[in-house]
Short mmCIF file of C-alpha atoms in Angstrom, two decimals:
data_model
loop_
_atom_site.label_atom_id
_atom_site.label_comp_id
_atom_site.label_asym_id
_atom_site.label_seq_id
_atom_site.Cartn_x
_atom_site.Cartn_y
_atom_site.Cartn_z
CA MET A 1 -45.29 130.77 -137.20
CA ASN A 2 -42.67 128.67 -138.93
CA LYS A 3 -39.53 127.74 -137.02
CA SER A 4 -37.36 130.47 -138.57
CA THR A 5 -39.90 133.23 -137.93
CA LEU A 6 -40.46 132.02 -134.38
CA GLU A 7 -36.71 132.06 -133.70
CA THR A 8 -36.38 135.63 -134.95
CA TYR A 9 -39.37 136.74 -132.92
CA TYR A 10 -37.94 135.07 -129.83
CA GLN A 11 -34.73 137.08 -130.14
CA GLU A 12 -36.73 140.28 -130.54
CA CYS A 13 -38.82 139.45 -127.47
CA MET A 14 -35.76 138.68 -125.36
CA LYS A 15 -34.36 142.14 -126.11
CA GLU A 16 -37.73 143.71 -125.32
CA TRP A 17 -38.06 141.81 -122.02
CA GLU A 18 -34.53 142.73 -120.97
CA ALA A 19 -35.19 146.41 -121.66
CA GLU A 20 -38.54 146.40 -119.85
CA ALA A 21 -37.09 144.53 -116.87
CA ALA A 22 -34.28 147.07 -116.58
CA ALA A 23 -36.74 149.97 -116.80
CA GLN A 24 -38.91 148.43 -114.07
CA GLN A 25 -35.90 147.46 -111.96
CA THR A 26 -36.83 143.81 -111.83
CA THR A 27 -35.38 140.57 -113.16
CA VAL A 28 -36.05 139.37 -116.69
CA PRO A 29 -37.80 136.16 -115.51
CA ALA A 30 -40.04 138.17 -113.15
CA PHE A 31 -41.01 140.57 -115.93
CA PHE A 32 -41.60 137.69 -118.37
CA LEU A 33 -43.87 135.94 -115.88
CA LYS A 34 -45.94 139.05 -115.19
CA TYR A 35 -46.17 139.80 -118.93
CA SER A 36 -47.18 136.21 -119.72
CA CYS A 37 -49.83 136.06 -117.01
CA GLU A 38 -51.50 139.16 -118.43
CA ILE A 39 -51.57 137.67 -121.92
CA LEU A 40 -52.70 134.23 -120.77
CA ASP A 41 -55.43 135.73 -118.62
CA SER A 42 -56.90 137.28 -121.77
CA MET A 43 -57.13 133.71 -123.11
CA GLY A 44 -59.23 132.64 -120.14
CA TYR A 45 -56.58 131.05 -117.91
CA GLY A 46 -57.68 133.04 -114.86
CA LEU A 47 -54.32 134.61 -114.04
CA ALA A 48 -55.45 138.21 -113.49
CA ASP A 49 -54.94 137.92 -109.73
CA PHE A 50 -51.51 136.31 -109.93
CA GLN A 51 -49.58 136.70 -106.68
CA PRO A 52 -45.79 136.24 -106.47
CA GLY A 53 -44.86 133.46 -104.07
CA TYR A 54 -41.61 131.87 -105.09
CA HIS A 55 -40.03 129.13 -103.06
CA ILE A 56 -36.50 127.81 -103.50
CA VAL A 57 -35.28 124.46 -102.23
CA SER A 58 -31.65 123.66 -101.44
CA THR A 59 -30.27 120.17 -102.05
CA HIS A 60 -27.73 118.27 -99.97
CA ALA A 61 -25.22 118.89 -102.76
CA GLY A 62 -25.57 122.65 -102.31
CA ASN A 63 -27.64 123.24 -105.43
CA GLU A 64 -30.86 125.23 -105.53
CA TYR A 65 -33.99 125.05 -107.62
CA THR A 66 -37.29 126.90 -107.71
CA VAL A 67 -40.39 124.80 -107.05
CA ILE A 68 -42.98 127.56 -107.43
CA ASP A 69 -43.08 131.21 -108.52
CA GLY A 70 -46.59 132.23 -107.59
CA TYR A 71 -50.26 131.43 -107.50
CA CYS A 72 -53.85 132.51 -108.06
CA TYR A 73 -56.81 131.59 -105.89
CA ASP A 74 -60.44 131.95 -106.94
CA GLU A 75 -62.32 131.52 -103.68
CA SER A 76 -65.74 131.52 -105.34
CA GLU A 77 -64.74 128.62 -107.58
CA ASN A 78 -62.43 127.03 -104.98
CA MET A 79 -59.75 126.91 -107.69
CA LEU A 80 -56.05 127.15 -106.91
CA THR A 81 -53.47 127.74 -109.64
CA LEU A 82 -49.83 127.02 -108.86
CA VAL A 83 -47.40 128.59 -111.32
CA LEU A 84 -43.80 127.72 -112.08
CA CYS A 85 -41.83 129.90 -114.49
CA ASP A 86 -39.21 127.99 -116.48
CA PHE A 87 -37.15 130.83 -117.94
CA CYS A 88 -34.11 130.29 -120.16
CA TYR A 89 -31.51 133.00 -120.92
CA ASN A 90 -30.30 131.35 -124.14
CA ASP A 91 -29.93 133.57 -127.21
CA THR A 92 -31.70 130.95 -129.28
CA LEU A 93 -35.08 129.36 -128.61
CA SER A 94 -34.69 126.28 -126.41
CA ARG A 95 -36.93 123.24 -126.19
CA LEU A 96 -38.74 122.07 -123.07
CA THR A 97 -37.78 118.43 -122.63
CA LYS A 98 -40.04 115.75 -121.26
CA THR A 99 -37.58 115.05 -118.44
CA ASP A 100 -37.47 118.70 -117.35
CA TYR A 101 -41.25 119.02 -117.54
CA GLU A 102 -41.94 115.92 -115.49
CA THR A 103 -39.36 116.99 -112.89
CA GLN A 104 -41.00 120.42 -112.59
CA VAL A 105 -44.45 118.87 -112.14
CA LYS A 106 -43.19 116.50 -109.44
CA ARG A 107 -41.61 119.41 -107.56
CA ILE A 108 -44.81 121.45 -107.59
CA GLU A 109 -46.86 118.45 -106.51
CA LYS A 110 -44.46 117.73 -103.65
CA PHE A 111 -44.59 121.36 -102.55
CA TYR A 112 -48.38 121.24 -102.44
CA HIS A 113 -48.56 117.98 -100.50
CA ASP A 114 -45.85 119.10 -98.06
CA ALA A 115 -47.62 122.41 -97.46
CA ARG A 116 -50.92 120.59 -97.00
CA ALA A 117 -49.32 118.30 -94.42
CA GLY A 118 -47.93 121.26 -92.46
CA LYS A 119 -44.27 120.74 -93.30
CA TYR A 120 -43.87 124.48 -93.95
CA HIS A 121 -45.70 125.47 -90.78
CA ASN A 122 -42.70 127.34 -89.36
CA ILE A 123 -41.77 129.28 -92.48
CA ASP A 124 -40.98 132.97 -91.99
CA PRO A 125 -44.21 135.03 -92.33
CA SER A 126 -42.25 137.70 -94.23
CA ARG A 127 -41.70 135.30 -97.14
CA GLU A 128 -43.79 135.89 -100.27
CA VAL A 129 -44.89 132.26 -100.27
CA TYR A 130 -46.27 132.43 -96.72
CA PRO A 131 -49.87 133.41 -97.66
CA LEU A 132 -49.98 130.50 -100.11
CA ILE A 133 -48.84 128.04 -97.46
CA GLN A 134 -51.48 129.39 -95.09
CA LEU A 135 -54.05 128.93 -97.84
CA ILE A 136 -53.04 125.32 -98.50
CA GLU A 137 -52.23 124.05 -95.02
CA LYS A 138 -54.99 121.95 -93.54
CA GLY A 139 -56.55 123.18 -90.30
CA VAL A 140 -55.22 126.76 -90.34
CA SER A 141 -57.85 129.04 -88.79
CA ASN A 142 -58.66 132.73 -89.29
CA THR A 143 -57.44 132.70 -92.91
CA PRO A 144 -59.03 131.81 -96.27
CA SER A 145 -58.42 128.14 -96.94
CA PHE A 146 -58.50 125.88 -99.95
CA ASP A 147 -61.12 123.13 -99.63
CA GLU A 148 -59.35 120.17 -101.16
CA LYS A 149 -62.42 117.93 -101.13
CA LYS A 150 -64.30 120.19 -103.53
CA GLY A 151 -61.42 122.00 -105.21
CA VAL A 152 -59.50 122.14 -108.44
CA ILE A 153 -55.74 122.69 -108.66
CA ASN A 154 -54.14 123.90 -111.88
CA LEU A 155 -50.42 123.12 -112.14
CA HIS A 156 -49.28 125.64 -114.74
CA ILE A 157 -45.80 125.70 -116.27
CA ILE A 158 -45.07 129.00 -118.07
CA THR A 159 -41.90 129.01 -120.13
CA ASN A 160 -40.05 130.99 -122.78
CA LYS A 161 -38.98 127.71 -124.31
CA ARG A 162 -40.79 125.89 -127.09
CA SER A 163 -42.78 122.84 -126.08
CA GLN A 164 -44.15 120.07 -128.23
CA LEU A 165 -45.21 118.11 -125.16
CA THR A 166 -48.75 117.17 -124.25
CA PRO A 167 -49.55 118.10 -120.63
CA LEU A 168 -50.08 115.19 -118.27
CA ASP A 169 -53.61 113.84 -118.05
CA GLU A 170 -55.68 115.32 -115.26
CA LYS A 171 -56.13 113.16 -112.19
CA VAL A 172 -58.20 113.06 -109.03
CA LEU A 173 -56.63 112.89 -105.58
CA PRO A 174 -58.07 110.54 -102.94
CA SER A 175 -59.72 113.59 -101.35
CA GLY A 176 -61.68 114.23 -104.55
CA CYS A 177 -59.58 117.23 -105.61
CA LYS A 178 -58.93 117.44 -109.34
CA LEU A 179 -55.42 118.17 -110.67
CA ILE A 180 -55.20 119.82 -114.09
CA TYR A 181 -51.85 120.21 -115.86
CA ARG A 182 -51.04 123.09 -118.22
CA ILE A 183 -48.08 124.19 -120.31
CA SER A 184 -47.85 127.67 -121.83
CA ASP A 185 -44.73 127.94 -123.98
CA PHE A 186 -43.21 130.77 -126.00
CA GLU A 187 -45.21 129.91 -129.11
CA THR A 188 -48.51 129.94 -127.21
CA ILE A 189 -47.70 133.27 -125.58
CA SER A 190 -46.44 134.89 -128.79
CA GLU A 191 -49.52 133.83 -130.75
CA ALA A 192 -51.78 135.27 -128.06
CA LYS A 193 -49.98 138.62 -127.94
CA PRO A 194 -52.04 141.34 -129.67
CA GLN A 195 -50.40 142.29 -132.95
CA PRO A 196 -50.58 145.75 -134.57
CA LEU A 197 -52.95 146.03 -137.49
CA VAL A 198 -51.04 146.61 -140.73
CA ILE A 199 -52.92 147.60 -143.88
CA GLU A 200 -51.10 147.46 -147.19
CA PHE A 201 -52.76 150.30 -149.10
CA THR A 202 -50.86 149.60 -152.30
CA GLN A 203 -53.02 146.51 -152.86
CA TYR A 204 -56.03 148.74 -153.57
CA LYS A 205 -56.64 150.46 -156.88
CA ASN A 206 -57.39 154.15 -157.03
CA GLU A 207 -60.97 153.52 -158.11
CA ASP A 208 -61.62 151.72 -154.81
CA TYR A 209 -61.57 155.13 -153.11
CA GLN A 210 -63.76 156.93 -155.62
#
């Protein structure tokens, strides 16, 4: 899509997401994330089993930010996907900046390493993120656990902004675990969305049907 068409489509989608979120009695970002995961899963991103698990961090200045919105875990492949939804309420299509992207990645990475080190050990079990922390934390018994030595972690940013950024290069942790970085922006999601088939019959001559 060209920039003008993409902008118009973005505005249409925002109205659609707002209406669907209201009908389902959920927030617009939560609906967008669920909707996006379904579309991206059809592209082979392995998000069919997405589980909500948001975690918010408070700063000393009294501000808050989300470090993670959910996850997927494929036990057979020992693959963990950590998802952060960067949702913008702007009426016009915004751009994902390099600074914002790198900050988001650092926050997810810190969350993972802190959880691995047991820094969330005392988190309330009623929290949505609790099963993920149990999955990550080293040495937790009687629960499925992520084997970092043989595993793969996908750090996936899903956003309704437009991104022209290249994801960070994958890297290998000292344990041998591979980190893979992904960005799915509005353009990627919109292009993957199934479109209705439209046939313009006026382009055919009458004799084509004889």
